[in-house]
C-alpha positions as CSV (number, residue, x, y, z in Angstrom):
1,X,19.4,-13.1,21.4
2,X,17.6,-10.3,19.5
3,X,20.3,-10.6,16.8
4,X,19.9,-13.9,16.9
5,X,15.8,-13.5,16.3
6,X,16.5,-11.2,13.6
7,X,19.0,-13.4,11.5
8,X,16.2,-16.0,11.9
9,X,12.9,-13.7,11.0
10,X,14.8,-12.1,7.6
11,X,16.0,-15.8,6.7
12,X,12.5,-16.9,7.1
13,X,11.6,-14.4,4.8
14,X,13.8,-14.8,2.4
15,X,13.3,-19.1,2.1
16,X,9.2,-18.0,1.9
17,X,10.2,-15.7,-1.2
18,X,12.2,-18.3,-3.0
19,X,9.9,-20.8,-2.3
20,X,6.4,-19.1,-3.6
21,X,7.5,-19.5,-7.3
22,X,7.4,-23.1,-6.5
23,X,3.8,-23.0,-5.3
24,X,0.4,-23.3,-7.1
25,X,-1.1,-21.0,-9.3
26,X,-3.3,-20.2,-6.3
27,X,-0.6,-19.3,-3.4
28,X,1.2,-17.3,-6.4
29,X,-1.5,-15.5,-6.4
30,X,-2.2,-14.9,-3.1
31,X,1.1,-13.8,-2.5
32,X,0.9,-10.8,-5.4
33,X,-2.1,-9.8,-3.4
34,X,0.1,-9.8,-0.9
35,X,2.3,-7.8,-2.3
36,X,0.3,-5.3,-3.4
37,X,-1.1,-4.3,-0.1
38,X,2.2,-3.9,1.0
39,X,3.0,-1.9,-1.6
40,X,0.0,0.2,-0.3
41,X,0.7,0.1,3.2
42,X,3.9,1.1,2.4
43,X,3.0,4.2,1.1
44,X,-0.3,4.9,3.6
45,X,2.7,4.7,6.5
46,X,4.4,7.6,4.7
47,X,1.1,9.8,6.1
48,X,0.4,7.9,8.9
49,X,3.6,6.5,10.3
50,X,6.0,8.7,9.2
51,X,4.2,11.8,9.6
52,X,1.3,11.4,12.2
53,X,-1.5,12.1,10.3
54,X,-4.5,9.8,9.8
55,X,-5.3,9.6,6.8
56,X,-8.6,7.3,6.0
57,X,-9.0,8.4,2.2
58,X,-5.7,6.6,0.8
59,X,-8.1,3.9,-1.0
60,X,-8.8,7.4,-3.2
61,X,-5.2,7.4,-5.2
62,X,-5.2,3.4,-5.5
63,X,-8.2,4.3,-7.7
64,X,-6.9,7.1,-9.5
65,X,-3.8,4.5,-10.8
66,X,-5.8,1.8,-11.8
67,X,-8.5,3.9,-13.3
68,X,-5.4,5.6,-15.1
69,X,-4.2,2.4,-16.3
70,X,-7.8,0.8,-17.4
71,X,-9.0,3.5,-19.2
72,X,-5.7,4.2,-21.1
73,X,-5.1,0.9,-22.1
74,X,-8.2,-0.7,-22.9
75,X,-11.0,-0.7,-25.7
76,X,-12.9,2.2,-23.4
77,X,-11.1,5.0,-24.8
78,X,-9.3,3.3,-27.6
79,X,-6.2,4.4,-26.8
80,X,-4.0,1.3,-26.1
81,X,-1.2,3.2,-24.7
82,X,1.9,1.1,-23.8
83,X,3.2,0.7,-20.0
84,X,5.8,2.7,-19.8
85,X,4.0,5.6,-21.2
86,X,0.7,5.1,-18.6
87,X,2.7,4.8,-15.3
88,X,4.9,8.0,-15.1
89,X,1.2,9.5,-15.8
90,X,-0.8,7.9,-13.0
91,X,2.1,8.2,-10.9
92,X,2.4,12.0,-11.5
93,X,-1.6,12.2,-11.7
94,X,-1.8,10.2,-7.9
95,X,0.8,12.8,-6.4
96,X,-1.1,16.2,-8.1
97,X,-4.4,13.7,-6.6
98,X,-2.1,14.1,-3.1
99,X,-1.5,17.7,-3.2
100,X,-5.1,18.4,-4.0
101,X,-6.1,16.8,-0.6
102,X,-3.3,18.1,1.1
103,X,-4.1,21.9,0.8
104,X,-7.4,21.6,2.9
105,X,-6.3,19.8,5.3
106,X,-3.1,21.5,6.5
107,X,-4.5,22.7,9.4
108,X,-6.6,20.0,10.3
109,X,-5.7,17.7,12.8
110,X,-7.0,14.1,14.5
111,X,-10.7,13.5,13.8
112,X,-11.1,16.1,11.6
113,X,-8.7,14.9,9.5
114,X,-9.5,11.6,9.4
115,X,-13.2,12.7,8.7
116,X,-11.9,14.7,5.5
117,X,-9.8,11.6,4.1
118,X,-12.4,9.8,4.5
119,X,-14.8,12.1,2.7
120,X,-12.3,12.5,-0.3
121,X,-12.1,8.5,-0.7
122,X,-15.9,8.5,-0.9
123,X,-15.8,11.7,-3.6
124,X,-13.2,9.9,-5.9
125,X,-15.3,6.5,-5.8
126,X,-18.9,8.4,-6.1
127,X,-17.4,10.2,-9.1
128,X,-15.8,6.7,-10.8
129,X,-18.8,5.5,-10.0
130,X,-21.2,8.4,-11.9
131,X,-19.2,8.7,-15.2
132,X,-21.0,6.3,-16.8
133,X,-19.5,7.6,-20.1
134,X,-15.8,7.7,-19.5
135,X,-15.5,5.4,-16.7
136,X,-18.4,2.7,-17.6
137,X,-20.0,3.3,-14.2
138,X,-20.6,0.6,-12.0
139,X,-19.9,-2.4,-14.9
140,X,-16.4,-1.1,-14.4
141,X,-13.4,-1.3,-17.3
142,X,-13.0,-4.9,-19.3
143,X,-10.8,-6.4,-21.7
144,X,-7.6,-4.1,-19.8
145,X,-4.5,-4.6,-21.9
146,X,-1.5,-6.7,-20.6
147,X,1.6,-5.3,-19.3
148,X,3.9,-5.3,-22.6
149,X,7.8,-4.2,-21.7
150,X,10.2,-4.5,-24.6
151,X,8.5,-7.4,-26.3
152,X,8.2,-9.2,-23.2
153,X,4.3,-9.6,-21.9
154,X,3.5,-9.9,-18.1
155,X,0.9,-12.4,-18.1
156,X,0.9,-15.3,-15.5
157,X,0.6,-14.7,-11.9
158,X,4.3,-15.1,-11.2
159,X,5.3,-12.8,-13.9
160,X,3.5,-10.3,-11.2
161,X,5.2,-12.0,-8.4
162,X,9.0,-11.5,-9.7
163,X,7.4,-7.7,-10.9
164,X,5.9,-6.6,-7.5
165,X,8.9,-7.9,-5.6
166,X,11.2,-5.5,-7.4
167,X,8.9,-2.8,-7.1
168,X,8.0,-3.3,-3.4
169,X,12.0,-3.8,-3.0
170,X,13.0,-0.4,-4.6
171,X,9.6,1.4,-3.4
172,X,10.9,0.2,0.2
173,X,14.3,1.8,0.1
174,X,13.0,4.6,-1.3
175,X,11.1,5.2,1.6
176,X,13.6,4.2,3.9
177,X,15.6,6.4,2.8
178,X,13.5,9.2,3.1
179,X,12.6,8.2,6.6
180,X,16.4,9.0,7.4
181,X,16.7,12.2,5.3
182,X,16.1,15.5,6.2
183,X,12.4,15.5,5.0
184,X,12.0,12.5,7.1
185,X,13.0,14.6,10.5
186,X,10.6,16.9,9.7
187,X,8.1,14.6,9.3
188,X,8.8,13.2,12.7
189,X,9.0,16.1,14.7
190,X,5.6,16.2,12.8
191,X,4.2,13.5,14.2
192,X,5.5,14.4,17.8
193,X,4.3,17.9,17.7
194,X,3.3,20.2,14.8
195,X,3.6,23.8,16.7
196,X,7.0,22.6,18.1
197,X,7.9,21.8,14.9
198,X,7.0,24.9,13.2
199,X,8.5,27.0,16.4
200,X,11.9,25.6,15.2
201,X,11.7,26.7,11.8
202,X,10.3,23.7,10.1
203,X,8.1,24.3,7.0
204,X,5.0,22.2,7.9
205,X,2.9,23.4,4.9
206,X,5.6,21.7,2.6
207,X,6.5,18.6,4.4
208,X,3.0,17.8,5.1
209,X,2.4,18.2,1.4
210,X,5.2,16.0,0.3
211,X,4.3,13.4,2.6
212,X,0.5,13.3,0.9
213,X,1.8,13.9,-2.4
214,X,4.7,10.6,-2.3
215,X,2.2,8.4,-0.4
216,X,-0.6,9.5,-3.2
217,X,2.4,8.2,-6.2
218,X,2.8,5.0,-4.2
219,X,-1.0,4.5,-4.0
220,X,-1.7,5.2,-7.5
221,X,1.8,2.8,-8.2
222,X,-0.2,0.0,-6.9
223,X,-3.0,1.0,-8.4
224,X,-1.6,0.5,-12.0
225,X,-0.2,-3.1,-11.2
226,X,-3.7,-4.1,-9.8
227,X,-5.7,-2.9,-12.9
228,X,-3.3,-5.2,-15.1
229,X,-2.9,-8.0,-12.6
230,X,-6.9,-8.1,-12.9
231,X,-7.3,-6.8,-16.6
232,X,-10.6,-5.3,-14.8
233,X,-11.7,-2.7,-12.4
234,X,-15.1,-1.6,-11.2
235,X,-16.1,1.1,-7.7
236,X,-16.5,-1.8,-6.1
237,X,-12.5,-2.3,-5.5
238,X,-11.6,1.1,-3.7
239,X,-14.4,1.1,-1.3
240,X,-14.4,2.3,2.2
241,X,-13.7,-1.1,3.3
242,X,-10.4,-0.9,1.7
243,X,-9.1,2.1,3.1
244,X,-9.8,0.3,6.8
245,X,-7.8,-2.7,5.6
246,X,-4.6,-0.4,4.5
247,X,-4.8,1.2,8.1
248,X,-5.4,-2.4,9.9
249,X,-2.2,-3.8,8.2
250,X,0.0,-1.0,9.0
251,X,-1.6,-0.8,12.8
252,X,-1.0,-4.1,13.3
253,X,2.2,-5.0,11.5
254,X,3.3,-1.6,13.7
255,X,2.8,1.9,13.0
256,X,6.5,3.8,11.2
257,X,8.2,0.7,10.4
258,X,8.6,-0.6,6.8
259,X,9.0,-4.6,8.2
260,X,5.7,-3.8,10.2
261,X,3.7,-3.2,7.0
262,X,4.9,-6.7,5.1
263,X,4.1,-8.9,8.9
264,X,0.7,-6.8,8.9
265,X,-0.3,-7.7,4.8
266,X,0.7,-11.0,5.8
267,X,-1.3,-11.7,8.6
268,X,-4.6,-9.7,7.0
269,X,-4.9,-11.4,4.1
270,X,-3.6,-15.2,5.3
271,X,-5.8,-15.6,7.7
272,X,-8.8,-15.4,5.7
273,X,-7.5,-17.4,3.3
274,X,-6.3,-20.0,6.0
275,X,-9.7,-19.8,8.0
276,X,-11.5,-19.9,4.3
277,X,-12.9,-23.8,5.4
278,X,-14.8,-21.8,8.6
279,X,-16.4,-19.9,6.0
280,X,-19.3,-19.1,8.7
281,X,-17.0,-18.2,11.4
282,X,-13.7,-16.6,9.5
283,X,-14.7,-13.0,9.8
284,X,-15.4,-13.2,13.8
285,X,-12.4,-15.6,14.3
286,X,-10.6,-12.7,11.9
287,X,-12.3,-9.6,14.3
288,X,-11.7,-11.5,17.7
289,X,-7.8,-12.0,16.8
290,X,-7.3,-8.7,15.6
291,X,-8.9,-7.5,18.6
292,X,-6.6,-9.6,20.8
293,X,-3.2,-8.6,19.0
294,X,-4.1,-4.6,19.3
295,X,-4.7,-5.1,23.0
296,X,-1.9,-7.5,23.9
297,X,0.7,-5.2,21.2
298,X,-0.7,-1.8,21.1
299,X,2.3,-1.4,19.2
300,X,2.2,-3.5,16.4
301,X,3.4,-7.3,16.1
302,X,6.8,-5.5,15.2
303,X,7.7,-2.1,17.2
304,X,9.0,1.1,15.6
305,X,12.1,0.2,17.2
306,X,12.8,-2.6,15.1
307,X,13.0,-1.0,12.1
308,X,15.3,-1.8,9.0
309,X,18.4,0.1,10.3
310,X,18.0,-1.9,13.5
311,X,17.9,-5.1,11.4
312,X,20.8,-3.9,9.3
313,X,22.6,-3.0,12.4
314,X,22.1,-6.4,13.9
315,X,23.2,-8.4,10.6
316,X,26.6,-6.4,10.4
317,X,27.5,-7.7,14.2
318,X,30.2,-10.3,14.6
């Protein structure tokens, strides 16, 4: 019966995916923002999933990618820099933005930590926000330059459909991957308990720093497909507000498991969109059923145990 439940969930995925392309402008684009918060909770589970750590601050490397991306290819620094150059450099600028958050808070745990994320998020907008001169301040970054790969220009909102789907596809296995690798046991016994872990000789320091510093890339990742999906960023986009969403998808789509994270970016940002005619009522009706599913599934709408190699398990069955 479970199997059975599974077949049908992934080929309900799979018919929604095809079928999107054939929608309106408007659900096309609802479904890249879709797809770039899982591309974002993805790599927020990496910290909090994955390794146990709460991390409240992840809105901070989203910024640091889409800032990259603005201000090297548009008229505010003149540079005009093509794709391909800009995204190996917010990518390796979001994991040194990682690291540089993960060396204060390697001995911080719970609160604390979340208190300290929380604090860097605020410092990386507060700072966008105060270079007037290189950022343009609170008017934010214009006129951003389209995404230009070998003569081919991503334009149209399901040119970023077909180019987030890849990059959610491969960013998933990636991290799937790493869930089952050695780094990813240490990150477990992490989460289940740090001085155990360090009693049986596992480098904490590092892993902890690897798990900030390949969450950070992801972050900034999405960061750089947002800036030209919107060919404009302002503070505005990476406020505290967003960092609470991130955490809300992965809690409720269910905390360690890569399918969790696409059910909870589904459910987040539908519902608004579905309750948009209650326009009075849509963020109590939206509070009151998050409420409800956090109480009734503690666990998320899909538990750790159904993860992808549980899926993948199921699907090989005869």
């Amino acid at each position: 019966m479970v199997r059975n439940a599974l077949r049908a969930g992934l080929l309900l995925v799979v018919i929604t995916l095809v079928l999107v392309p054939f929608q309106s402008t408007y659900a096309v684009r609802v479904a890249d923002s879709i797809l770039i918060y899982v591309l974002l909770g993805i790599g927020l589970n990496i910290v909090v999933g994955y390794t146990g750590l709460l991390d409240l601050g992840f809105v901070a490397f989203y910024a640091v990618g889409a800032y990259t991306y603005a201000l090297l290819a548009s008229p505010q620094l003149g540079l005009h820099l093509p794709f391909l150059v800009i995204l190996p450099i917010a990518v390796i600028l979001g994991g040194l933005a990682g690291i540089l958050l993960g060396f204060p808070v390697l001995r911080l745990r719970g609160d604390y930590l979340a208190i300290v994320t929380l604090g860097f998020g605020e410092i990386i907008r507060v700072l966008i926000n105060n270079a007037d001169t290189v950022t343009n301040g609170p008017r934010g970054v214009m006129r951003i330059d389209r995404i230009d790969v070998a003569g081919f220009t991503i334009s149209r909102p399901i040119d970023f459909y077909w180019l987030l789907l890849v990059t959610v596809a491969i960013v998933a296995v990636i991290a799937f991957r790493l869930e089952k690798s050695i780094l990813g046991k240490g990150w477990a016994a992490i989460r289940e308990d740090q001085d155990a872990a360090r009693g049986i000789g596992i480098d904490t320091t590092k892993a902890k720093l690897a798990a900030f510093a390949i969450s950070a890339m992801i972050g900034s990742l999405a960061g750089v497909i947002f800036a030209a999906f919107q060919r404009f960023v302002s503070p505005e986009s990476f406020s505290l507000q967003e960092s609470i969403l991130i955490v809300l998808i992965i809690v409720i789509g269910g905390v360690g498991n890569i399918l969790g994270v696409f059910v909870g970016a589904t459910v987040l940002l539908l519902l608004p969109e579905i309750l948009r005619d209650y326009a009075e009522l849509r963020m109590l009706l939206l509070g009151l059923l998050m409420a409800v599913l956090i109480v009734l599934r503690p666990q998320g709408l899909v538990p750790r145990s159904f993860g992808p190699d549980r899926l993948l398990a199921a699907l090989r069955r005869r």
